Amino acid sequence: MNDAALSEAARLALGSPVVTQAVALGRWIAESGPRPLTPQQVLRRPDIPVAATVIGVAPPENPRTAADVLALNRPWSLALDTGLLRADGGTVTAGPALATWPPGDPEILAAWLHGLLTVSGCETGSPWDDSRAIDILVFLTAVQAAAGGVPLRDELIKQATRLSERADLAATSFWPEKRIANTTERLASFGAIGGGEVTSLGRWAAERLLDKLAEPEVEELTAAELIASLADCDEDERDEDAWAWLDAQPDPAEAARQLLTAGASMEPRLRWIAADVAGLLEEEALPVWREMTAVPGMGPHAKFALAIAGAGPELDEGERRWLAVESAAVALAEKGPDEAITVVRGSDHPSALPLAAAIADFVASAGAEKLSVNQCLQLKVSLARWKPAIWRTVLIPATANLAALHLVIQALYGWDGDHLHLFRVRGATYSDPSVPLEETRDEYATRVLTALNAGGGKITYEYDLGAGWVHEVALQKTVPREPGADYPSCVKYSGDSPVEYPDYDSGEEQQPAPFDLEAVNRRLAALGNGSVLEGADLGEDYLSDLDDGPASWDNPASWDNIDLEDAFDLPPVLPPVRLPEEPELAAQARRSGLLADLRALAEQVCETTVPTAAVNPVLLRLAEEAELVKRDDDNLAPGEDAGWLDDLADDGDALDAWEYAFGAVLDTTLEAAEGSDPLVAEDLDLEEHGPALVTRLFLSWRDGVLITELADSFKEAATADLEAEEGDRQWREWVDAHGDPLRLLLDQLERLGAVSLTDDAVRLEPLGVNAVRSKLERDEVFVPVLPAPDKMTPADLVLVRMHGSDDDLEAELASWTDSRGGEQAARELLAFAAAGNAVTRTAAITVVSRLGQAAEPAWREALDRVELRCYAKPQLAKLAGLDAEGTELPAELESDRADFAWLIADTFGPFSHLDLETFPFDFTELSRVSGLEKPDEVFEAVARLDHPDAEAVLVMIGKHVGDKATAKAARRAAYKASTRRAARR
């Protein structure tokens, strides 16, 4: 295209409906101020009607989420992609691109095309690869060719085939009408199609996409071309392309040399990429790193690589600062000045001056309030487990550390500071490093905001480890610091502080001193000014209570700590489940989308600077829990186990990793959402719902559970401690801020591969079933595992009968019978019954009785087995249409004394080994059923049996039956049974 055509294409891009709407959203946010976002990074429901009005579309009625409103979500996605908006820490603000909008022609076209590909991926679900570009290219080419009257669908198939053949691109020929309509509408909104024809903008896009798709394979690029190519990659593609290029190089050391030589003279962002890629070669690149230590631009990178590999000395202060500025310059290029703020003075880095200038410009252009030094944290500090509630709302500088917060809480509650204290942040504890408490970290080295972010917006402070004054600290919001105001400052409170040292021997109730807000703020102001506090020696260390030890930090709601048997009153044995073999389960674990997300985040953090605010808080909380990443001020750094998910080739490792993630999802999902801005609905009880949810799904693993049932139970449990009206209000407030909590949890579990969702139901998948079963086994609840249907045995069916539902039994029995026929199934089950004990025998008999007429031959064979005869006779009578208790039975089907005796031994045998207080049967009824008038006759018949429980049954009757004559007869028969048993030996 010539310059005039490019200008026309840029004009159409700038004026396209979706770009116009994206700019309108950016200006709306710039004028109205930041707006809170849901965890999915879209507007909350209350803001949807306003946003729809801003872009000129009809406000939808009762949308579930803004992501479901296509007319809004499309310009929203484009605005985020182009930098017109910026999502940061659960809030959207005007993006850096808005200030310089509109950009030049090349920039607008590049942003437009990238946005088109991004939106297409969001709306079609296509992965971030060439498939999006190919689909758009095929469609635009087909629309151009179809203008002469050829049906568009036919032309799409033709162009897809042509592109596949000529350009060796995998283009799909599947174009149903709905897909055609959706693509037409999307391209029209972007200005690529108008009036049924491709516009000049669409023609430019087709040419650019064809050029892009025809670019050489990454393996064919030079080192410099590779670096430039990786800079344009989405970060998920960067590692894959880098390895593809490295694997194609014959000499790893030479590949590293080419990369580092090319990158040395490039701008910081490209140089950083070159160093990252060379770093993938690890030890193979060490000789080249040594060569590069004196090369300008690459020298500090080389020394750093050698130091972390243990092959060189630690960096000196100047080199560390150089790399710090290099990192900030990379952030400046990728994310703008807000990401680049850092210490730059004292460095001879060539980018130091322009970086400092950019920061100065940023601060001068109303960005100063975003700096930590100009912000305050509004905290709510509540005394735990205290009613009526006692709490304080306090403003502290955003730069404060935990040691400062300790002094603030002491002043807020009037504690005298004469005892030990601890901060609890997830699994870590912090305290004064001069006090020898085990496994505690330095409270001076951790900022309050860092701890709150790690704790999902909440941390715990305990003072006096013996008395256990536990305080819950929650971040409510971040506010600008008012010039001239004193900080810290208490702005709200409820309740007087408890008496720290009550005199229990006095017999009188001691009243706490009334809370004095003015006096407390004087003490807090003195803290902020650094002056000595009156009446409290808070700086002195006290060791007298070391023997008290910290209180238990166990969280009863966490997956690892909860006892499912106790929490949900489960029986000791649950219905059996069916699971694939371990290799298949492990393969499913490796395919988990959530594990892939975690692995990608860990790799990204290892390779480049990732701002904390750029990561979904739910995913971030999970990654922190797994120690894949950790917070380093406003960015993320590799965690202690950053490579944990890199090698899951071993089946056991794959399953262990998946099950760890499963527990972490249950523990952290709602906590992370609840702790993100805005903090709302503080009285909702959202603890323990994860374990409860998956336990309920486990108990219905075969058919699943209706989502409406789960939703009702979820809300009822969360609002149980609130009045109905207040519960409904807080529930709506939470849902508006963060989304439906049940859906958040189910979405994470679905992404993990633990559940599958339909429109109206959710079902636990095999990996989820296996994880819950493993947990139940640890909690001493037995859950049998069924083999594949073709490998089922009679014992497996009996387990289903004993512990499963009727529906479970019907399903398994039908499948098992189909594989061998009803007659053979009955024969196998009765053989198992004859060899088993009384419990399994009666269960197996019940299963056979469901087979109907097909079991008739097997029942006849069972007449010859003493263990089965008492069951076979009534079953055969029933199959013949006869009354089993009638007088018209054939002689072979009439029950005799031995039959009744065996039935009694089988019936009471399981009870004979229990410590019963009373006998669970009426002997009058026994005489009627057996046809034997005297108990002596019944007991004599039982004593003659070769039944393992005969003697124990008679002993039980003799011990517990109320009638003395009956008890005596039972004991006499028991003696005879024991004599016969001894004789048989």
Tab-separated table of C-alpha atoms in Angstrom, residues 476-677:
chain	number	residue	atom	x	y	z
A	476	GLN	CA	-10.147	-1.580	53.660
A	477	LYS	CA	-8.723	0.735	51.013
A	478	THR	CA	-5.769	2.848	49.956
A	479	VAL	CA	-6.252	6.612	50.209
A	480	PRO	CA	-4.141	9.660	49.299
A	481	ARG	CA	-2.031	11.079	52.086
A	482	GLU	CA	-3.305	14.510	53.120
A	483	PRO	CA	-0.585	17.188	53.272
A	484	GLY	CA	0.035	18.361	56.830
A	485	ALA	CA	-2.034	15.564	58.413
A	486	ASP	CA	-0.620	13.430	61.242
A	487	TYR	CA	-0.215	9.724	60.618
A	488	PRO	CA	-0.966	7.190	62.001
A	489	SER	CA	-4.483	8.320	62.849
A	490	CYS	CA	-7.492	6.486	64.294
A	491	VAL	CA	-10.631	7.588	62.435
A	492	LYS	CA	-13.301	5.210	63.759
A	493	TYR	CA	-13.757	2.783	66.615
A	494	SER	CA	-16.224	0.487	68.315
A	495	GLY	CA	-16.046	-0.705	71.910
A	496	ASP	CA	-13.676	-0.054	74.804
A	497	SER	CA	-10.431	-1.973	75.109
A	498	PRO	CA	-10.613	-4.972	77.454
A	499	VAL	CA	-8.822	-4.950	80.796
A	500	GLU	CA	-5.357	-6.337	80.087
A	501	TYR	CA	-4.772	-7.760	83.594
A	502	PRO	CA	-8.158	-8.664	85.159
A	503	ASP	CA	-8.156	-9.498	88.859
A	504	TYR	CA	-10.116	-12.730	88.949
A	505	ASP	CA	-9.692	-13.095	92.708
A	506	SER	CA	-11.485	-9.880	93.552
A	507	GLY	CA	-14.899	-11.314	92.737
A	508	GLU	CA	-15.879	-8.013	91.137
A	509	GLU	CA	-16.383	-7.320	87.472
A	510	GLN	CA	-13.758	-4.846	86.275
A	511	GLN	CA	-14.897	-2.215	83.807
A	512	PRO	CA	-12.584	-1.166	80.959
A	513	ALA	CA	-11.513	2.442	80.647
A	514	PRO	CA	-13.613	4.366	78.093
A	515	PHE	CA	-11.898	4.668	74.730
A	516	ASP	CA	-10.390	8.161	74.331
A	517	LEU	CA	-10.002	8.871	70.621
A	518	GLU	CA	-8.183	12.158	71.168
A	519	ALA	CA	-5.623	10.643	73.536
A	520	VAL	CA	-5.045	7.677	71.250
A	521	ASN	CA	-4.413	9.947	68.283
A	522	ARG	CA	-1.889	11.947	70.308
A	523	ARG	CA	-0.010	8.725	70.988
A	524	LEU	CA	-0.232	7.735	67.326
A	525	ALA	CA	0.977	11.153	66.188
A	526	ALA	CA	3.943	10.789	68.540
A	527	LEU	CA	4.741	7.499	66.814
A	528	GLY	CA	4.640	9.202	63.440
A	529	ASN	CA	6.920	11.981	64.680
A	530	GLY	CA	9.359	9.491	66.142
A	531	SER	CA	9.039	10.834	69.709
A	532	VAL	CA	9.007	8.701	72.865
A	533	LEU	CA	5.537	7.502	73.901
A	534	GLU	CA	4.432	8.358	77.359
A	535	GLY	CA	3.407	5.572	79.688
A	536	ALA	CA	4.414	2.639	77.499
A	537	ASP	CA	7.941	1.305	77.089
A	538	LEU	CA	7.185	-0.250	73.709
A	539	GLY	CA	10.753	-0.359	72.489
A	540	GLU	CA	12.006	-2.696	75.223
A	541	ASP	CA	12.301	-6.449	74.713
A	542	TYR	CA	10.552	-8.741	77.156
A	543	LEU	CA	11.573	-12.382	77.453
A	544	SER	CA	9.613	-13.450	80.514
A	545	ASP	CA	6.869	-15.172	78.545
A	546	LEU	CA	9.016	-17.205	76.142
A	547	ASP	CA	7.808	-20.428	77.727
A	548	ASP	CA	4.247	-19.601	76.759
A	549	GLY	CA	4.958	-20.456	73.131
A	550	PRO	CA	2.798	-19.296	70.265
A	551	ALA	CA	-0.815	-20.323	70.130
A	552	SER	CA	-1.888	-22.871	67.565
A	553	TRP	CA	-2.108	-21.353	64.104
A	554	ASP	CA	-4.024	-24.233	62.578
A	555	ASN	CA	-6.828	-23.049	60.357
A	556	PRO	CA	-9.742	-25.451	60.852
A	557	ALA	CA	-11.237	-24.428	57.522
A	558	SER	CA	-8.225	-25.372	55.404
A	559	TRP	CA	-8.262	-28.498	53.279
A	560	ASP	CA	-5.280	-30.076	54.998
A	561	ASN	CA	-6.425	-29.381	58.548
A	562	ILE	CA	-10.138	-30.053	58.384
A	563	ASP	CA	-11.334	-33.519	59.412
A	564	LEU	CA	-14.024	-34.329	56.866
A	565	GLU	CA	-15.476	-37.142	58.972
A	566	ASP	CA	-16.033	-34.862	61.965
A	567	ALA	CA	-16.926	-31.713	60.042
A	568	PHE	CA	-19.668	-33.332	57.971
A	569	ASP	CA	-20.635	-36.255	60.234
A	570	LEU	CA	-19.685	-38.908	57.676
A	571	PRO	CA	-20.022	-42.660	58.257
A	572	PRO	CA	-16.816	-44.710	58.482
A	573	VAL	CA	-17.428	-46.241	55.032
A	574	LEU	CA	-18.722	-44.366	51.989
A	575	PRO	CA	-20.069	-45.639	48.662
A	576	PRO	CA	-17.432	-46.954	46.283
A	577	VAL	CA	-16.175	-44.840	43.403
A	578	ARG	CA	-14.664	-45.640	40.029
A	579	LEU	CA	-11.308	-44.196	39.060
A	580	PRO	CA	-8.965	-44.595	36.092
A	581	GLU	CA	-5.576	-46.203	36.591
A	582	GLU	CA	-2.814	-43.972	37.949
A	583	PRO	CA	-1.123	-43.336	34.550
A	584	GLU	CA	-4.389	-41.969	33.123
A	585	LEU	CA	-5.009	-39.829	36.211
A	586	ALA	CA	-1.482	-38.459	35.946
A	587	ALA	CA	-1.994	-37.692	32.256
A	588	GLN	CA	-5.152	-35.774	33.142
A	589	ALA	CA	-3.228	-33.870	35.824
A	590	ARG	CA	-0.583	-32.843	33.296
A	591	ARG	CA	-3.324	-31.478	31.016
A	592	SER	CA	-4.726	-29.237	33.762
A	593	GLY	CA	-5.281	-25.716	32.485
A	594	LEU	CA	-4.724	-24.178	35.915
A	595	LEU	CA	-1.391	-25.954	36.390
A	596	ALA	CA	-0.431	-24.639	32.954
A	597	ASP	CA	-1.416	-21.116	34.065
A	598	LEU	CA	0.701	-21.445	37.206
A	599	ARG	CA	3.658	-22.830	35.283
A	600	ALA	CA	3.404	-20.029	32.705
A	601	LEU	CA	3.291	-17.383	35.439
A	602	ALA	CA	6.331	-18.872	37.180
A	603	GLU	CA	8.254	-18.992	33.897
A	604	GLN	CA	7.210	-15.446	33.034
A	605	VAL	CA	8.364	-14.157	36.416
A	606	CYS	CA	11.700	-15.939	35.975
A	607	GLU	CA	12.186	-14.390	32.543
A	608	THR	CA	10.919	-10.842	32.891
A	609	THR	CA	9.494	-8.236	35.217
A	610	VAL	CA	5.884	-8.970	36.074
A	611	PRO	CA	3.946	-6.317	38.004
A	612	THR	CA	1.888	-7.746	40.839
A	613	ALA	CA	-1.145	-5.754	39.751
A	614	ALA	CA	-1.049	-7.335	36.282
A	615	VAL	CA	-1.867	-10.812	37.602
A	616	ASN	CA	-5.357	-12.019	38.471
A	617	PRO	CA	-5.467	-11.934	42.294
A	618	VAL	CA	-6.945	-15.430	42.548
A	619	LEU	CA	-4.197	-16.929	40.349
A	620	LEU	CA	-1.571	-14.859	42.153
A	621	ARG	CA	-2.698	-16.041	45.570
A	622	LEU	CA	-2.495	-19.632	44.372
A	623	ALA	CA	0.996	-19.110	42.922
A	624	GLU	CA	2.157	-17.554	46.179
A	625	GLU	CA	0.700	-20.409	48.200
A	626	ALA	CA	2.724	-22.841	46.067
A	627	GLU	CA	5.808	-20.620	46.439
A	628	LEU	CA	6.126	-20.370	42.671
A	629	VAL	CA	6.364	-16.592	42.996
A	630	LYS	CA	6.767	-14.057	45.734
A	631	ARG	CA	6.170	-10.333	45.983
A	632	ASP	CA	9.047	-7.931	45.625
A	633	ASP	CA	7.558	-4.484	46.222
A	634	ASP	CA	5.241	-3.876	43.242
A	635	ASN	CA	6.605	-6.724	41.131
A	636	LEU	CA	6.841	-10.468	41.387
A	637	ALA	CA	10.005	-12.458	41.886
A	638	PRO	CA	10.660	-16.202	41.525
A	639	GLY	CA	9.592	-18.100	44.632
A	640	GLU	CA	11.472	-20.799	46.500
A	641	ASP	CA	9.842	-23.475	44.311
A	642	ALA	CA	9.689	-21.553	41.017
A	643	GLY	CA	10.531	-24.680	39.023
A	644	TRP	CA	8.173	-26.966	40.934
A	645	LEU	CA	5.897	-27.636	37.956
A	646	ASP	CA	8.623	-27.915	35.321
A	647	ASP	CA	9.097	-31.675	35.523
A	648	LEU	CA	5.979	-33.748	36.092
A	649	ALA	CA	7.064	-36.743	34.041
A	650	ASP	CA	6.748	-39.040	37.024
A	651	ASP	CA	3.116	-40.031	37.578
A	652	GLY	CA	3.382	-39.654	41.330
A	653	ASP	CA	4.884	-36.170	41.023
A	654	ALA	CA	2.137	-35.095	38.629
A	655	LEU	CA	-0.624	-36.286	40.946
A	656	ASP	CA	1.032	-34.789	44.019
A	657	ALA	CA	1.313	-31.423	42.285
A	658	TRP	CA	-2.301	-31.556	41.140
A	659	GLU	CA	-3.630	-32.526	44.570
A	660	TYR	CA	-1.632	-29.748	46.206
A	661	ALA	CA	-3.175	-27.268	43.754
A	662	PHE	CA	-6.618	-28.739	44.470
A	663	GLY	CA	-6.306	-28.059	48.186
A	664	ALA	CA	-4.886	-24.600	47.551
A	665	VAL	CA	-7.780	-23.712	45.235
A	666	LEU	CA	-10.269	-24.673	47.943
A	667	ASP	CA	-8.382	-22.661	50.556
A	668	THR	CA	-7.443	-19.516	48.629
A	669	THR	CA	-9.988	-18.774	45.884
A	670	LEU	CA	-12.657	-17.011	47.917
A	671	GLU	CA	-10.058	-15.616	50.303
A	672	ALA	CA	-8.166	-13.977	47.420
A	673	ALA	CA	-11.339	-12.516	45.946
A	674	GLU	CA	-12.544	-11.335	49.339
A	675	GLY	CA	-9.200	-9.687	50.037
A	676	SER	CA	-9.075	-7.788	46.735
A	677	ASP	CA	-10.489	-4.331	46.305
